[in-house]
Amino acid sequence: MKLYSDQELAEILNQDVFHLIGDCADELGVECYVVGGYVRDIFLERPSKDIDVVVVGSGIEVAQLLKKKLGRGAHLSVFRNFGTAQVKFYEGRGEKRVEKEVEFVGARKESYSHDSRKPIVEDGTLEDDQNRRDFTINAMAICLNKNRFGELVDPFDGIYDLEDGIIRTPLDPDITFSDDPLRMMRCVRFATQLGFFIDDETFDALSRNAERLKIISGERIQDELNKIIMAPHPSTGFDYLYRSGLLQLILPELTALDDVQTVNGRAHKNNYYHTLEVLENLVRQGGEAPLWLRWAALLHDIGKMKTRRWEPGTGWTFHNHNYVGAKMVPQIFRRLKLPMDAKMKYVEKLVDLHMRPIVIADEEVTDSAVRRLLNDAGDDIDDLMTLCEADITSKNSQRKQQFLQNFQIVREKLADLKERDYKRLLQPVVDGNEIMEMFNLKPSREVGTLKQTLKDAVLDNRVPNEREPLLQLLMKKAKEMGLSLTSPSTPSSVE
């Protein structure tokens, strides 16, 4: 965070595009200001690509004039229904050539109905426009007109909130959040991304207005949620969401994990806080851990409440929680409008498999178990191992160290298999089509049984993955099942 004088801001904005925008506004006799995130990020010394400009007048007219001055290389898009326009153009040459994007809007004031976040919009002053902004740190404006170029307009002391690391609404937070409930998600997102605190009065308003989130589409909610998940410390955001009551509306399956029961003086761990610890471990280990791996961490124990049992003599168990949790993943993705494609399948797969490496590492690490794990995880094995290492949160340092050492052995065996082309090693060279032809079968349970027999033998390394030994094994199993070869396709090697 760095404070700048108006003169210093003028020097920072001493770029052709800002002077050109100011010239266009002066020609048309209107005021114009760069606003929002671009201004905030100047003080935070963060890169910011997209530029938002507010015009006290017609933003579309200023955009049209800017397009004219920039010439053929610029592209103008006008959205008259919204009173906005966008100009895209390129600056620099060669490797330094970058695309710039400027959004123009006329200053406006807004009013809302209770059942919609779409406002009734009227022309307004700069003050009206700043009043409608979500947070004080996003309500600052810098003038681009020539006679006031670089002048900061900050009616809500957003600069001091930036300095203090506080998220606060410009006006009454109850009105701000009730008018547009998506701002509640943005509030948590900014606090999480920037490492800021939410002002007490603003946080209390989150709790009071949480139910208003129900009018927001799943697409808009998941967009903000994904940004929270991708923050440097996502657990901070989930803490805000949970304490405000928002998370209970978004992911009730996750908040249900915050339920610890005790029988005969024995309690199981709190699986909600364990989940957040796993997510933080993953980020710490993986640095830029990808979004869908973080989702897998968030949902990996989601099935535990449905499988929780007290078993006398054993204690608390969560048998098959990985399988149950994997079945819940599509439901959650569908509700939140997350992609129902390979990304969902990836999360579902990791949730289903996340216990496998842990079971292997808790016992003697056998070649057979590692081969089966690699066969089932395929190309996602490295992500699965990263997730499982993050899942070791035991307070018993000796047990934790033993797990991590065994994980290293698993990783070494996996590396050896991958180096030797595991797809060729683990997939039997005699496939289902050949089996059907040999025994004159259609796709059926019998074919599946024969295929599985060969696959188990290869994975357990009981026979080499070669035709002759596999065909011998196949014939033995077929005979046990009462199947016989068809003469035309009988392999000469087993006649």
PDB file of N, CA and C in Angstrom, residues 235-326:
ATOM      1  N   SER A 235      -9.278 -20.367   3.413  1.00  0.00           N
ATOM      2  CA  SER A 235     -10.009 -20.680   4.644  1.00  0.00           C
ATOM      3  C   SER A 235     -10.527 -19.421   5.325  1.00  0.00           C
ATOM      4  N   THR A 236      -9.830 -18.290   5.135  1.00  0.00           N
ATOM      5  CA  THR A 236     -10.305 -17.019   5.690  1.00  0.00           C
ATOM      6  C   THR A 236     -11.666 -16.673   5.117  1.00  0.00           C
ATOM      7  N   GLY A 237     -11.800 -16.844   3.808  1.00  0.00           N
ATOM      8  CA  GLY A 237     -13.078 -16.552   3.154  1.00  0.00           C
ATOM      9  C   GLY A 237     -14.182 -17.475   3.624  1.00  0.00           C
ATOM     10  N   PHE A 238     -13.861 -18.755   3.804  1.00  0.00           N
ATOM     11  CA  PHE A 238     -14.886 -19.691   4.265  1.00  0.00           C
ATOM     12  C   PHE A 238     -15.288 -19.405   5.703  1.00  0.00           C
ATOM     13  N   ASP A 239     -14.356 -18.903   6.497  1.00  0.00           N
ATOM     14  CA  ASP A 239     -14.690 -18.495   7.861  1.00  0.00           C
ATOM     15  C   ASP A 239     -15.700 -17.349   7.842  1.00  0.00           C
ATOM     16  N   TYR A 240     -15.463 -16.344   6.995  1.00  0.00           N
ATOM     17  CA  TYR A 240     -16.407 -15.229   6.867  1.00  0.00           C
ATOM     18  C   TYR A 240     -17.765 -15.725   6.357  1.00  0.00           C
ATOM     19  N   LEU A 241     -17.738 -16.592   5.346  1.00  0.00           N
ATOM     20  CA  LEU A 241     -18.988 -17.103   4.783  1.00  0.00           C
ATOM     21  C   LEU A 241     -19.781 -17.883   5.820  1.00  0.00           C
ATOM     22  N   TYR A 242     -19.080 -18.683   6.613  1.00  0.00           N
ATOM     23  CA  TYR A 242     -19.748 -19.531   7.605  1.00  0.00           C
ATOM     24  C   TYR A 242     -20.326 -18.685   8.736  1.00  0.00           C
ATOM     25  N   ARG A 243     -19.510 -17.808   9.289  1.00  0.00           N
ATOM     26  CA  ARG A 243     -19.972 -17.012  10.437  1.00  0.00           C
ATOM     27  C   ARG A 243     -21.091 -16.054  10.062  1.00  0.00           C
ATOM     28  N   SER A 244     -21.164 -15.671   8.807  1.00  0.00           N
ATOM     29  CA  SER A 244     -22.224 -14.751   8.371  1.00  0.00           C
ATOM     30  C   SER A 244     -23.508 -15.480   7.984  1.00  0.00           C
ATOM     31  N   GLY A 245     -23.452 -16.815   7.854  1.00  0.00           N
ATOM     32  CA  GLY A 245     -24.630 -17.580   7.439  1.00  0.00           C
ATOM     33  C   GLY A 245     -24.749 -17.766   5.943  1.00  0.00           C
ATOM     34  N   LEU A 246     -23.801 -17.258   5.172  1.00  0.00           N
ATOM     35  CA  LEU A 246     -23.862 -17.393   3.715  1.00  0.00           C
ATOM     36  C   LEU A 246     -23.491 -18.798   3.259  1.00  0.00           C
ATOM     37  N   LEU A 247     -22.514 -19.400   3.912  1.00  0.00           N
ATOM     38  CA  LEU A 247     -22.050 -20.722   3.488  1.00  0.00           C
ATOM     39  C   LEU A 247     -23.136 -21.774   3.676  1.00  0.00           C
ATOM     40  N   GLN A 248     -23.973 -21.605   4.702  1.00  0.00           N
ATOM     41  CA  GLN A 248     -25.058 -22.562   4.937  1.00  0.00           C
ATOM     42  C   GLN A 248     -26.035 -22.581   3.758  1.00  0.00           C
ATOM     43  N   LEU A 249     -26.139 -21.454   3.052  1.00  0.00           N
ATOM     44  CA  LEU A 249     -27.027 -21.367   1.896  1.00  0.00           C
ATOM     45  C   LEU A 249     -26.348 -21.899   0.636  1.00  0.00           C
ATOM     46  N   ILE A 250     -25.031 -21.753   0.561  1.00  0.00           N
ATOM     47  CA  ILE A 250     -24.291 -22.122  -0.649  1.00  0.00           C
ATOM     48  C   ILE A 250     -23.878 -23.591  -0.629  1.00  0.00           C
ATOM     49  N   LEU A 251     -23.261 -24.008   0.480  1.00  0.00           N
ATOM     50  CA  LEU A 251     -22.735 -25.373   0.599  1.00  0.00           C
ATOM     51  C   LEU A 251     -23.139 -25.979   1.946  1.00  0.00           C
ATOM     52  N   PRO A 252     -24.414 -26.280   2.128  1.00  0.00           N
ATOM     53  CA  PRO A 252     -24.844 -26.854   3.410  1.00  0.00           C
ATOM     54  C   PRO A 252     -24.179 -28.199   3.695  1.00  0.00           C
ATOM     55  N   GLU A 253     -23.768 -28.908   2.634  1.00  0.00           N
ATOM     56  CA  GLU A 253     -23.073 -30.179   2.833  1.00  0.00           C
ATOM     57  C   GLU A 253     -21.745 -29.974   3.558  1.00  0.00           C
ATOM     58  N   LEU A 254     -21.118 -28.820   3.332  1.00  0.00           N
ATOM     59  CA  LEU A 254     -19.835 -28.525   3.981  1.00  0.00           C
ATOM     60  C   LEU A 254     -20.044 -28.104   5.430  1.00  0.00           C
ATOM     61  N   THR A 255     -20.999 -27.223   5.684  1.00  0.00           N
ATOM     62  CA  THR A 255     -21.217 -26.761   7.056  1.00  0.00           C
ATOM     63  C   THR A 255     -21.765 -27.884   7.933  1.00  0.00           C
ATOM     64  N   ALA A 256     -22.411 -28.886   7.315  1.00  0.00           N
ATOM     65  CA  ALA A 256     -22.904 -30.030   8.092  1.00  0.00           C
ATOM     66  C   ALA A 256     -21.762 -30.791   8.752  1.00  0.00           C
ATOM     67  N   LEU A 257     -20.547 -30.635   8.236  1.00  0.00           N
ATOM     68  CA  LEU A 257     -19.392 -31.329   8.804  1.00  0.00           C
ATOM     69  C   LEU A 257     -18.978 -30.747  10.153  1.00  0.00           C
ATOM     70  N   ASP A 258     -19.485 -29.552  10.482  1.00  0.00           N
ATOM     71  CA  ASP A 258     -19.166 -28.940  11.779  1.00  0.00           C
ATOM     72  C   ASP A 258     -20.115 -29.495  12.835  1.00  0.00           C
ATOM     73  N   ASP A 259     -19.981 -30.781  13.092  1.00  0.00           N
ATOM     74  CA  ASP A 259     -20.852 -31.459  14.042  1.00  0.00           C
ATOM     75  C   ASP A 259     -20.052 -32.594  14.678  1.00  0.00           C
ATOM     76  N   VAL A 260     -19.655 -32.407  15.912  1.00  0.00           N
ATOM     77  CA  VAL A 260     -18.842 -33.406  16.610  1.00  0.00           C
ATOM     78  C   VAL A 260     -19.693 -34.108  17.654  1.00  0.00           C
ATOM     79  N   GLN A 261     -19.723 -35.421  17.594  1.00  0.00           N
ATOM     80  CA  GLN A 261     -20.484 -36.197  18.575  1.00  0.00           C
ATOM     81  C   GLN A 261     -19.523 -36.985  19.476  1.00  0.00           C
ATOM     82  N   THR A 262     -19.972 -37.221  20.702  1.00  0.00           N
ATOM     83  CA  THR A 262     -19.160 -37.948  21.688  1.00  0.00           C
ATOM     84  C   THR A 262     -19.963 -39.128  22.235  1.00  0.00           C
ATOM     85  N   VAL A 263     -19.350 -40.293  22.255  1.00  0.00           N
ATOM     86  CA  VAL A 263     -19.949 -41.493  22.857  1.00  0.00           C
ATOM     87  C   VAL A 263     -18.891 -42.129  23.757  1.00  0.00           C
ATOM     88  N   ASN A 264     -19.301 -42.407  24.989  1.00  0.00           N
ATOM     89  CA  ASN A 264     -18.367 -43.025  25.959  1.00  0.00           C
ATOM     90  C   ASN A 264     -17.063 -42.236  26.084  1.00  0.00           C
ATOM     91  N   GLY A 265     -17.216 -40.926  26.013  1.00  0.00           N
ATOM     92  CA  GLY A 265     -16.051 -40.066  26.187  1.00  0.00           C
ATOM     93  C   GLY A 265     -15.154 -39.970  24.968  1.00  0.00           C
ATOM     94  N   ARG A 266     -15.561 -40.589  23.848  1.00  0.00           N
ATOM     95  CA  ARG A 266     -14.742 -40.556  22.635  1.00  0.00           C
ATOM     96  C   ARG A 266     -15.439 -39.738  21.565  1.00  0.00           C
ATOM     97  N   ALA A 267     -14.748 -38.713  21.102  1.00  0.00           N
ATOM     98  CA  ALA A 267     -15.299 -37.831  20.070  1.00  0.00           C
ATOM     99  C   ALA A 267     -14.468 -37.979  18.795  1.00  0.00           C
ATOM    100  N   HIS A 268     -15.124 -37.842  17.652  1.00  0.00           N
ATOM    101  CA  HIS A 268     -14.370 -37.819  16.392  1.00  0.00           C
ATOM    102  C   HIS A 268     -13.924 -36.379  16.122  1.00  0.00           C
ATOM    103  N   LYS A 269     -13.006 -36.211  15.185  1.00  0.00           N
ATOM    104  CA  LYS A 269     -12.502 -34.863  14.902  1.00  0.00           C
ATOM    105  C   LYS A 269     -13.566 -34.040  14.190  1.00  0.00           C
ATOM    106  N   ASN A 270     -13.401 -32.725  14.255  1.00  0.00           N
ATOM    107  CA  ASN A 270     -14.306 -31.816  13.554  1.00  0.00           C
ATOM    108  C   ASN A 270     -13.918 -31.815  12.080  1.00  0.00           C
ATOM    109  N   ASN A 271     -14.756 -32.415  11.255  1.00  0.00           N
ATOM    110  CA  ASN A 271     -14.402 -32.597   9.846  1.00  0.00           C
ATOM    111  C   ASN A 271     -14.536 -31.319   9.019  1.00  0.00           C
ATOM    112  N   TYR A 272     -15.275 -30.333   9.545  1.00  0.00           N
ATOM    113  CA  TYR A 272     -15.342 -29.048   8.845  1.00  0.00           C
ATOM    114  C   TYR A 272     -13.997 -28.334   8.940  1.00  0.00           C
ATOM    115  N   TYR A 273     -13.474 -28.195  10.145  1.00  0.00           N
ATOM    116  CA  TYR A 273     -12.198 -27.497  10.306  1.00  0.00           C
ATOM    117  C   TYR A 273     -11.046 -28.320   9.735  1.00  0.00           C
ATOM    118  N   HIS A 274     -11.183 -29.648   9.773  1.00  0.00           N
ATOM    119  CA  HIS A 274     -10.195 -30.504   9.112  1.00  0.00           C
ATOM    120  C   HIS A 274     -10.156 -30.194   7.617  1.00  0.00           C
ATOM    121  N   THR A 275     -11.330 -30.039   7.000  1.00  0.00           N
ATOM    122  CA  THR A 275     -11.405 -29.747   5.564  1.00  0.00           C
ATOM    123  C   THR A 275     -10.696 -28.447   5.220  1.00  0.00           C
ATOM    124  N   LEU A 276     -10.928 -27.411   6.030  1.00  0.00           N
ATOM    125  CA  LEU A 276     -10.266 -26.130   5.767  1.00  0.00           C
ATOM    126  C   LEU A 276      -8.761 -26.250   5.949  1.00  0.00           C
ATOM    127  N   GLU A 277      -8.338 -27.074   6.909  1.00  0.00           N
ATOM    128  CA  GLU A 277      -6.898 -27.292   7.113  1.00  0.00           C
ATOM    129  C   GLU A 277      -6.286 -28.003   5.905  1.00  0.00           C
ATOM    130  N   VAL A 278      -7.023 -28.977   5.361  1.00  0.00           N
ATOM    131  CA  VAL A 278      -6.546 -29.681   4.171  1.00  0.00           C
ATOM    132  C   VAL A 278      -6.419 -28.713   2.996  1.00  0.00           C
ATOM    133  N   LEU A 279      -7.410 -27.836   2.836  1.00  0.00           N
ATOM    134  CA  LEU A 279      -7.375 -26.845   1.756  1.00  0.00           C
ATOM    135  C   LEU A 279      -6.165 -25.926   1.904  1.00  0.00           C
ATOM    136  N   GLU A 280      -5.901 -25.473   3.124  1.00  0.00           N
ATOM    137  CA  GLU A 280      -4.732 -24.617   3.361  1.00  0.00           C
ATOM    138  C   GLU A 280      -3.432 -25.386   3.118  1.00  0.00           C
ATOM    139  N   ASN A 281      -3.377 -26.640   3.559  1.00  0.00           N
ATOM    140  CA  ASN A 281      -2.188 -27.471   3.307  1.00  0.00           C
ATOM    141  C   ASN A 281      -1.925 -27.615   1.814  1.00  0.00           C
ATOM    142  N   LEU A 282      -2.999 -27.815   1.072  1.00  0.00           N
ATOM    143  CA  LEU A 282      -2.879 -27.995  -0.368  1.00  0.00           C
ATOM    144  C   LEU A 282      -2.293 -26.749  -1.014  1.00  0.00           C
ATOM    145  N   VAL A 283      -2.808 -25.587  -0.622  1.00  0.00           N
ATOM    146  CA  VAL A 283      -2.314 -24.326  -1.182  1.00  0.00           C
ATOM    147  C   VAL A 283      -0.856 -24.121  -0.791  1.00  0.00           C
ATOM    148  N   ARG A 284      -0.541 -24.456   0.450  1.00  0.00           N
ATOM    149  CA  ARG A 284       0.834 -24.287   0.930  1.00  0.00           C
ATOM    150  C   ARG A 284       1.786 -25.207   0.178  1.00  0.00           C
ATOM    151  N   GLN A 285       1.352 -26.446  -0.055  1.00  0.00           N
ATOM    152  CA  GLN A 285       2.201 -27.413  -0.747  1.00  0.00           C
ATOM    153  C   GLN A 285       2.290 -27.139  -2.242  1.00  0.00           C
ATOM    154  N   GLY A 286       1.121 -26.843  -2.830  1.00  0.00           N
ATOM    155  CA  GLY A 286       1.057 -26.754  -4.286  1.00  0.00           C
ATOM    156  C   GLY A 286       1.231 -25.364  -4.847  1.00  0.00           C
ATOM    157  N   GLY A 287       1.382 -24.349  -3.970  1.00  0.00           N
ATOM    158  CA  GLY A 287       1.530 -22.982  -4.476  1.00  0.00           C
ATOM    159  C   GLY A 287       0.301 -22.592  -5.274  1.00  0.00           C
ATOM    160  N   GLU A 288       0.456 -22.564  -6.583  1.00  0.00           N
ATOM    161  CA  GLU A 288      -0.669 -22.234  -7.465  1.00  0.00           C
ATOM    162  C   GLU A 288      -1.495 -23.488  -7.750  1.00  0.00           C
ATOM    163  N   ALA A 289      -1.954 -24.164  -6.694  1.00  0.00           N
ATOM    164  CA  ALA A 289      -2.784 -25.361  -6.874  1.00  0.00           C
ATOM    165  C   ALA A 289      -4.007 -24.999  -7.715  1.00  0.00           C
ATOM    166  N   PRO A 290      -4.285 -25.755  -8.771  1.00  0.00           N
ATOM    167  CA  PRO A 290      -5.381 -25.395  -9.675  1.00  0.00           C
ATOM    168  C   PRO A 290      -6.738 -25.446  -9.002  1.00  0.00           C
ATOM    169  N   LEU A 291      -7.688 -24.739  -9.596  1.00  0.00           N
ATOM    170  CA  LEU A 291      -9.021 -24.575  -9.012  1.00  0.00           C
ATOM    171  C   LEU A 291      -9.692 -25.905  -8.704  1.00  0.00           C
ATOM    172  N   TRP A 292      -9.674 -26.850  -9.644  1.00  0.00           N
ATOM    173  CA  TRP A 292     -10.475 -28.066  -9.453  1.00  0.00           C
ATOM    174  C   TRP A 292      -9.822 -29.012  -8.459  1.00  0.00           C
ATOM    175  N   LEU A 293      -8.514 -28.916  -8.281  1.00  0.00           N
ATOM    176  CA  LEU A 293      -7.869 -29.672  -7.205  1.00  0.00           C
ATOM    177  C   LEU A 293      -8.277 -29.087  -5.851  1.00  0.00           C
ATOM    178  N   ARG A 294      -8.424 -27.773  -5.783  1.00  0.00           N
ATOM    179  CA  ARG A 294      -8.889 -27.138  -4.542  1.00  0.00           C
ATOM    180  C   ARG A 294     -10.336 -27.535  -4.254  1.00  0.00           C
ATOM    181  N   TRP A 295     -11.147 -27.645  -5.300  1.00  0.00           N
ATOM    182  CA  TRP A 295     -12.522 -28.109  -5.100  1.00  0.00           C
ATOM    183  C   TRP A 295     -12.526 -29.539  -4.557  1.00  0.00           C
ATOM    184  N   ALA A 296     -11.636 -30.376  -5.060  1.00  0.00           N
ATOM    185  CA  ALA A 296     -11.553 -31.751  -4.566  1.00  0.00           C
ATOM    186  C   ALA A 296     -11.192 -31.773  -3.085  1.00  0.00           C
ATOM    187  N   ALA A 297     -10.283 -30.887  -2.682  1.00  0.00           N
ATOM    188  CA  ALA A 297      -9.923 -30.792  -1.266  1.00  0.00           C
ATOM    189  C   ALA A 297     -11.124 -30.343  -0.437  1.00  0.00           C
ATOM    190  N   LEU A 298     -11.888 -29.392  -0.969  1.00  0.00           N
ATOM    191  CA  LEU A 298     -13.041 -28.853  -0.248  1.00  0.00           C
ATOM    192  C   LEU A 298     -14.125 -29.911  -0.057  1.00  0.00           C
ATOM    193  N   LEU A 299     -14.249 -30.821  -1.014  1.00  0.00           N
ATOM    194  CA  LEU A 299     -15.343 -31.796  -0.987  1.00  0.00           C
ATOM    195  C   LEU A 299     -14.892 -33.208  -0.605  1.00  0.00           C
ATOM    196  N   HIS A 300     -13.604 -33.390  -0.283  1.00  0.00           N
ATOM    197  CA  HIS A 300     -13.096 -34.758  -0.144  1.00  0.00           C
ATOM    198  C   HIS A 300     -13.770 -35.540   0.982  1.00  0.00           C
ATOM    199  N   ASP A 301     -14.209 -34.873   2.047  1.00  0.00           N
ATOM    200  CA  ASP A 301     -14.863 -35.577   3.170  1.00  0.00           C
ATOM    201  C   ASP A 301     -16.356 -35.283   3.246  1.00  0.00           C
ATOM    202  N   ILE A 302     -16.932 -34.830   2.149  1.00  0.00           N
ATOM    203  CA  ILE A 302     -18.315 -34.363   2.157  1.00  0.00           C
ATOM    204  C   ILE A 302     -19.299 -35.476   2.518  1.00  0.00           C
ATOM    205  N   GLY A 303     -18.885 -36.746   2.342  1.00  0.00           N
ATOM    206  CA  GLY A 303     -19.780 -37.868   2.632  1.00  0.00           C
ATOM    207  C   GLY A 303     -19.728 -38.366   4.064  1.00  0.00           C
ATOM    208  N   LYS A 304     -18.946 -37.692   4.911  1.00  0.00           N
ATOM    209  CA  LYS A 304     -18.740 -38.242   6.259  1.00  0.00           C
ATOM    210  C   LYS A 304     -19.981 -38.183   7.157  1.00  0.00           C
ATOM    211  N   MET A 305     -20.808 -37.161   7.017  1.00  0.00           N
ATOM    212  CA  MET A 305     -21.982 -37.089   7.884  1.00  0.00           C
ATOM    213  C   MET A 305     -22.984 -38.194   7.558  1.00  0.00           C
ATOM    214  N   LYS A 306     -23.046 -38.588   6.284  1.00  0.00           N
ATOM    215  CA  LYS A 306     -23.991 -39.640   5.896  1.00  0.00           C
ATOM    216  C   LYS A 306     -23.490 -41.031   6.287  1.00  0.00           C
ATOM    217  N   THR A 307     -22.198 -41.159   6.561  1.00  0.00           N
ATOM    218  CA  THR A 307     -21.630 -42.494   6.845  1.00  0.00           C
ATOM    219  C   THR A 307     -21.143 -42.626   8.280  1.00  0.00           C
ATOM    220  N   ARG A 308     -21.330 -41.589   9.081  1.00  0.00           N
ATOM    221  CA  ARG A 308     -20.832 -41.624  10.464  1.00  0.00           C
ATOM    222  C   ARG A 308     -21.574 -42.680  11.281  1.00  0.00           C
ATOM    223  N   ARG A 309     -20.797 -43.560  11.935  1.00  0.00           N
ATOM    224  CA  ARG A 309     -21.382 -44.601  12.780  1.00  0.00           C
ATOM    225  C   ARG A 309     -20.513 -44.796  14.027  1.00  0.00           C
ATOM    226  N   TRP A 310     -21.190 -45.144  15.141  1.00  0.00           N
ATOM    227  CA  TRP A 310     -20.450 -45.553  16.345  1.00  0.00           C
ATOM    228  C   TRP A 310     -20.512 -47.073  16.417  1.00  0.00           C
ATOM    229  N   GLU A 311     -19.340 -47.694  16.416  1.00  0.00           N
ATOM    230  CA  GLU A 311     -19.265 -49.153  16.469  1.00  0.00           C
ATOM    231  C   GLU A 311     -18.581 -49.560  17.769  1.00  0.00           C
ATOM    232  N   PRO A 312     -19.323 -50.215  18.681  1.00  0.00           N
ATOM    233  CA  PRO A 312     -18.724 -50.657  19.943  1.00  0.00           C
ATOM    234  C   PRO A 312     -17.476 -51.495  19.696  1.00  0.00           C
ATOM    235  N   GLY A 313     -16.432 -51.204  20.437  1.00  0.00           N
ATOM    236  CA  GLY A 313     -15.182 -51.932  20.278  1.00  0.00           C
ATOM    237  C   GLY A 313     -14.278 -51.339  19.216  1.00  0.00           C
ATOM    238  N   THR A 314     -14.860 -50.518  18.332  1.00  0.00           N
ATOM    239  CA  THR A 314     -14.066 -49.887  17.259  1.00  0.00           C
ATOM    240  C   THR A 314     -14.002 -48.375  17.422  1.00  0.00           C
ATOM    241  N   GLY A 315     -15.157 -47.796  17.735  1.00  0.00           N
ATOM    242  CA  GLY A 315     -15.233 -46.344  17.852  1.00  0.00           C
ATOM    243  C   GLY A 315     -15.953 -45.744  16.661  1.00  0.00           C
ATOM    244  N   TRP A 316     -15.630 -44.497  16.345  1.00  0.00           N
ATOM    245  CA  TRP A 316     -16.295 -43.810  15.246  1.00  0.00           C
ATOM    246  C   TRP A 316     -15.754 -44.298  13.911  1.00  0.00           C
ATOM    247  N   THR A 317     -16.664 -44.568  12.989  1.00  0.00           N
ATOM    248  CA  THR A 317     -16.257 -44.990  11.641  1.00  0.00           C
ATOM    249  C   THR A 317     -16.985 -44.152  10.594  1.00  0.00           C
ATOM    250  N   PHE A 318     -16.367 -44.073   9.421  1.00  0.00           N
ATOM    251  CA  PHE A 318     -16.960 -43.352   8.289  1.00  0.00           C
ATOM    252  C   PHE A 318     -16.771 -44.211   7.033  1.00  0.00           C
ATOM    253  N   HIS A 319     -17.153 -45.479   7.143  1.00  0.00           N
ATOM    254  CA  HIS A 319     -16.916 -46.425   6.059  1.00  0.00           C
ATOM    255  C   HIS A 319     -17.560 -45.951   4.753  1.00  0.00           C
ATOM    256  N   ASN A 320     -16.772 -46.024   3.681  1.00  0.00           N
ATOM    257  CA  ASN A 320     -17.240 -45.673   2.327  1.00  0.00           C
ATOM    258  C   ASN A 320     -17.607 -44.202   2.170  1.00  0.00           C
ATOM    259  N   HIS A 321     -17.103 -43.339   3.055  1.00  0.00           N
ATOM    260  CA  HIS A 321     -17.455 -41.920   2.907  1.00  0.00           C
ATOM    261  C   HIS A 321     -16.911 -41.352   1.602  1.00  0.00           C
ATOM    262  N   ASN A 322     -15.816 -41.908   1.101  1.00  0.00           N
ATOM    263  CA  ASN A 322     -15.274 -41.448  -0.174  1.00  0.00           C
ATOM    264  C   ASN A 322     -16.243 -41.761  -1.317  1.00  0.00           C
ATOM    265  N   TYR A 323     -16.813 -42.951  -1.301  1.00  0.00           N
ATOM    266  CA  TYR A 323     -17.765 -43.353  -2.346  1.00  0.00           C
ATOM    267  C   TYR A 323     -19.047 -42.511  -2.259  1.00  0.00           C
ATOM    268  N   VAL A 324     -19.564 -42.353  -1.055  1.00  0.00           N
ATOM    269  CA  VAL A 324     -20.780 -41.554  -0.856  1.00  0.00           C
ATOM    270  C   VAL A 324     -20.527 -40.100  -1.248  1.00  0.00           C
ATOM    271  N   GLY A 325     -19.363 -39.575  -0.850  1.00  0.00           N
ATOM    272  CA  GLY A 325     -19.012 -38.196  -1.196  1.00  0.00           C
ATOM    273  C   GLY A 325     -18.902 -37.988  -2.691  1.00  0.00           C
ATOM    274  N   ALA A 326     -18.310 -38.963  -3.390  1.00  0.00           N
ATOM    275  CA  ALA A 326     -18.175 -38.848  -4.846  1.00  0.00           C
ATOM    276  C   ALA A 326     -19.547 -38.771  -5.512  1.00  0.00           C
TER     277      ALA A 326
END
